[in-house]
Short mmCIF file of C-alpha atoms in Angstrom, two decimals:
data_model
loop_
_atom_site.label_atom_id
_atom_site.label_comp_id
_atom_site.label_asym_id
_atom_site.label_seq_id
_atom_site.Cartn_x
_atom_site.Cartn_y
_atom_site.Cartn_z
CA MET A 1016 0.03 -0.25 -0.05
CA ALA A 1017 2.88 2.58 0.81
CA GLU A 1018 4.82 1.47 -2.12
CA LYS A 1019 1.85 2.46 -4.49
CA LYS A 1020 1.64 5.91 -2.67
CA GLU A 1021 5.70 6.76 -2.92
CA THR A 1022 4.62 5.36 -6.88
CA VAL A 1023 1.65 8.38 -6.88
CA SER A 1024 4.23 10.44 -5.21
CA MET A 1025 7.13 9.86 -7.90
CA GLU A 1026 4.78 10.48 -10.88
CA GLU A 1027 3.08 13.78 -9.33
CA LEU A 1028 6.86 15.25 -8.79
CA ASN A 1029 7.39 14.36 -12.35
CA ARG A 1030 4.42 16.08 -13.49
CA GLU A 1031 5.01 19.23 -11.62
CA LEU A 1032 8.27 19.27 -13.29
CA ARG A 1033 7.18 18.31 -16.36
CA GLY A 1034 5.06 21.88 -16.01
CA TYR A 1035 7.50 23.98 -14.49
CA ILE A 1036 9.94 23.22 -17.88
CA ALA A 1037 7.22 24.02 -20.01
CA GLN A 1038 6.58 27.27 -18.18
CA ILE A 1039 10.19 28.14 -18.31
CA GLU A 1040 10.21 27.42 -22.11
CA ALA A 1041 7.00 29.51 -22.78
CA LEU A 1042 8.81 32.38 -20.51
CA ARG A 1043 11.78 32.11 -22.58
CA ALA A 1044 9.67 32.32 -25.99
CA GLU A 1045 8.02 35.24 -24.90
CA ILE A 1046 11.17 37.13 -23.73
CA ALA A 1047 12.60 36.74 -27.26
CA VAL A 1048 9.84 38.16 -28.62
CA ILE A 1049 9.89 41.12 -26.42
CA ASN A 1050 13.66 41.34 -27.29
CA GLU A 1051 12.88 41.20 -31.09
CA THR A 1052 10.27 44.04 -30.49
CA ILE A 1053 13.12 46.07 -28.30
CA THR A 1054 15.72 45.75 -31.17
CA GLU A 1055 12.97 46.79 -34.06
CA TYR A 1056 11.75 49.94 -31.62
CA ARG A 1057 16.02 50.99 -31.20
CA THR A 1058 16.22 50.66 -35.13
CA ILE A 1059 13.04 52.82 -35.80
CA ILE A 1060 14.70 55.44 -33.35
CA LYS A 1061 18.04 55.58 -34.69
CA THR A 1062 15.95 55.67 -38.18
CA LEU A 1063 14.01 58.66 -37.50
CA ASN A 1064 17.06 60.12 -35.93
CA THR A 1065 19.00 59.40 -39.23
CA LEU A 1066 16.18 61.05 -41.44
CA LYS A 1067 16.20 64.16 -39.40
CA GLU A 1068 20.08 64.54 -39.66
CA LEU A 1069 19.59 63.79 -43.82
CA GLY A 1070 17.14 66.79 -43.59
CA LYS A 1071 14.23 67.78 -45.73
CA GLY A 1072 14.41 67.03 -49.75
CA LYS A 1073 16.71 63.89 -49.12
CA ASN A 1074 15.82 61.30 -51.54
CA ILE A 1075 14.83 57.90 -50.04
CA LEU A 1076 13.87 54.62 -51.90
CA ILE A 1077 10.49 53.54 -50.57
CA PRO A 1078 10.09 49.53 -51.07
CA VAL A 1079 7.41 48.20 -53.17
CA GLY A 1080 7.05 44.30 -52.03
CA SER A 1081 10.24 42.59 -51.18
CA ILE A 1082 12.28 42.83 -54.50
CA ALA A 1083 11.02 46.40 -55.91
CA ALA A 1084 11.78 50.49 -54.54
CA ILE A 1085 10.29 53.59 -55.81
CA GLU A 1086 12.21 57.28 -55.18
CA ALA A 1087 10.95 59.59 -53.01
CA LYS A 1088 12.07 62.35 -51.00
CA ILE A 1089 11.65 63.45 -47.83
CA GLU A 1090 9.07 66.10 -47.16
CA ASN A 1091 9.16 66.51 -43.57
CA PRO A 1092 11.38 64.51 -40.93
CA ASP A 1093 9.77 66.53 -37.71
CA LYS A 1094 6.82 64.72 -38.62
CA VAL A 1095 6.37 61.22 -37.84
CA VAL A 1096 3.21 58.76 -38.21
CA LEU A 1097 2.86 56.56 -35.29
CA ASP A 1098 1.04 53.64 -35.10
CA ILE A 1099 -0.91 54.32 -31.25
CA GLY A 1100 -2.79 51.40 -31.17
CA ALA A 1101 -6.00 49.68 -31.46
CA GLY A 1102 -5.79 50.36 -35.59
CA LEU A 1103 -5.24 54.27 -34.89
CA SER A 1104 -1.95 56.39 -35.75
CA ALA A 1105 -1.38 59.61 -35.36
CA GLU A 1106 1.09 62.18 -36.69
CA LEU A 1107 3.23 63.44 -34.11
CA LYS A 1108 6.14 65.87 -34.14
CA LEU A 1109 9.63 63.90 -34.06
CA GLU A 1110 10.41 64.48 -30.29
CA GLU A 1111 7.25 63.16 -29.46
CA ALA A 1112 7.27 60.21 -31.46
CA LEU A 1113 10.82 59.16 -30.35
CA GLY A 1114 9.40 59.94 -26.91
CA GLN A 1115 6.23 57.77 -26.91
CA ILE A 1116 8.88 54.80 -28.64
CA ALA A 1117 10.88 55.32 -25.56
CA THR A 1118 8.15 54.73 -23.32
CA GLN A 1119 7.14 51.64 -25.08
CA ILE A 1120 10.41 50.42 -24.79
CA ALA A 1121 10.84 50.97 -20.97
CA THR A 1122 7.52 49.31 -20.31
CA LEU A 1123 8.29 46.18 -22.74
CA GLU A 1124 11.69 46.18 -20.61
CA ALA A 1125 9.92 46.31 -17.02
CA LEU A 1126 7.62 43.39 -18.81
CA ARG A 1127 11.17 41.35 -19.58
CA ARG A 1128 12.22 42.03 -15.93
CA THR A 1129 9.01 40.48 -14.48
CA LEU A 1130 9.33 37.23 -16.74
CA GLU A 1131 13.08 36.92 -15.91
CA GLN A 1132 11.98 37.17 -11.90
CA ALA A 1133 9.16 34.32 -12.86
CA ILE A 1134 12.11 32.45 -14.79
CA VAL A 1135 14.25 32.58 -11.70
CA GLU A 1136 11.44 31.41 -9.11
CA ALA A 1137 10.66 28.43 -11.80
CA TYR A 1138 14.04 27.28 -12.12
CA GLU A 1139 14.16 27.53 -8.09
CA LYS A 1140 10.98 25.30 -7.99
CA THR A 1141 12.68 22.96 -10.87
CA GLU A 1142 15.65 22.39 -8.33
CA GLU A 1143 13.20 21.67 -5.31
CA LEU A 1144 11.20 19.03 -7.41
CA LEU A 1145 14.59 17.47 -8.50
CA GLU A 1146 16.05 16.98 -4.88
CA LYS A 1147 12.75 15.67 -3.89
CA THR A 1148 12.79 13.24 -7.12
CA ARG A 1149 16.33 12.48 -5.82
CA ALA A 1150 15.18 11.89 -2.52
CA LEU A 1151 12.54 9.51 -3.25
CA GLY A 1152 14.83 7.56 -5.65
CA GLN A 1153 16.95 6.77 -2.71
CA GLU A 1154 14.48 6.06 -0.67
CA GLU A 1155 13.16 3.69 -2.84
CA GLY A 1156 15.99 1.86 -4.06
CA LYS A 1157 17.09 1.33 -0.10
CA LYS A 1158 13.79 -0.21 0.23
CA SER A 1159 13.99 -2.57 -2.72
CA LYS A 1160 17.51 -3.67 -1.40
CA LYS A 1161 15.84 -4.60 2.12
CA MET L 392 -7.51 44.03 -30.19
CA THR L 393 -8.06 44.45 -26.29
CA LYS L 394 -10.39 46.77 -24.12
CA GLU L 395 -7.04 48.14 -22.42
CA GLU L 396 -5.23 49.08 -26.30
CA ILE L 397 -8.67 50.87 -26.73
CA THR L 398 -8.65 52.79 -24.10
CA GLN L 399 -5.26 53.49 -24.24
CA ALA L 400 -5.63 54.79 -27.45
CA LEU L 401 -8.88 56.96 -26.74
CA LYS L 402 -7.16 58.54 -23.79
CA PHE L 403 -3.94 59.40 -25.95
CA LEU L 404 -6.38 60.80 -28.83
CA GLU L 405 -7.62 63.26 -25.86
CA SER L 406 -4.18 64.35 -25.16
CA LEU L 407 -3.04 65.17 -28.79
CA PRO L 408 -3.85 68.98 -30.02
CA GLU L 409 -6.91 69.60 -32.50
CA ASP L 410 -4.22 69.69 -36.00
CA ARG L 411 -2.63 66.64 -35.53
CA LYS L 412 -3.25 64.20 -38.44
CA LEU L 413 -5.23 60.72 -37.69
CA TYR L 414 -5.35 57.89 -39.78
CA TYR L 415 -7.54 54.08 -39.06
CA ARG L 416 -6.59 51.09 -40.24
CA PHE L 417 -8.98 49.22 -42.45
CA GLY L 418 -7.35 46.18 -43.61
CA ARG L 419 -4.22 46.88 -45.05
CA LEU L 420 -4.98 50.57 -45.63
CA LEU L 421 -4.49 53.76 -43.53
CA VAL L 422 -7.24 55.86 -44.27
CA GLU L 423 -7.51 59.70 -43.12
CA VAL L 424 -10.05 60.73 -40.78
CA LYS L 425 -11.05 63.63 -37.77
CA LYS L 426 -10.23 63.17 -34.26
CA GLU L 427 -14.07 62.88 -33.99
CA GLU L 428 -14.06 59.59 -36.69
CA ALA L 429 -11.52 58.36 -34.51
CA GLU L 430 -13.38 58.48 -31.33
CA SER L 431 -16.44 57.25 -33.18
CA LEU L 432 -14.37 54.13 -34.43
CA LEU L 433 -12.55 53.55 -31.18
CA LYS L 434 -15.86 53.54 -28.87
CA GLU L 435 -17.67 51.58 -31.75
CA ALA L 436 -14.77 48.85 -31.62
CA LEU L 437 -14.96 49.00 -27.63
CA SER L 438 -18.86 48.27 -27.69
CA SER L 439 -18.21 45.16 -30.22
CA LEU L 440 -15.76 43.92 -28.02
CA GLU L 441 -18.09 44.14 -24.91
CA LYS L 442 -20.99 42.53 -26.82
CA GLU L 443 -18.88 39.95 -28.17
CA LYS L 444 -17.90 39.16 -24.49
CA ASN L 445 -21.17 39.48 -23.48
CA ASN L 446 -22.28 36.61 -25.83
CA GLN L 447 -19.68 34.39 -25.05
CA GLY L 448 -20.26 34.76 -21.49
CA GLY L 449 -24.18 33.68 -22.18
CA HIS L 450 -22.80 30.98 -24.21
CA ALA L 451 -20.61 29.78 -20.75
CA GLU L 452 -23.62 29.42 -18.70
#
């Protein structure tokens, strides 16, 4: 009877362990998406600043699909149309747009820190469960020798 | 689109000066809209989201 209880415990431990491992993988995937977004937003900031430095009247190429582009001129690098969410985009002054993007980066960084902390906690739980699994395994080994 | 996203967009819209151009996305197109039109479109989106949520709640029961 007692043996059956231990087997169930081991199964439970393994199930819990698999749960935490899946959680860590999901958190890592989410962090990867956040990292990509932060990189993209930093590139946008760099591009907007470069366009501002190049100034009005500079020729640029606008991509039309993946293999074609048409020539255009920068009319006003001080105006930026920014996606503000929910399908709405608004014309902003360059400084306002840069500020908005920086705020979004800061929000994403805060979210990343929360997720990283969650990973640390899940790792700790995993270690705990591994230790319990090892201890239970040793106990079972001793009993089977007797 | 989430309720929070729409609420934030509405809040941002309110803080914008009147002279700013606004565009609303319809499929792949960005269409220039007036501030009142943008507000009305966002409120409409919010209301259909709430209706959808209520319908789902009704089915769950």
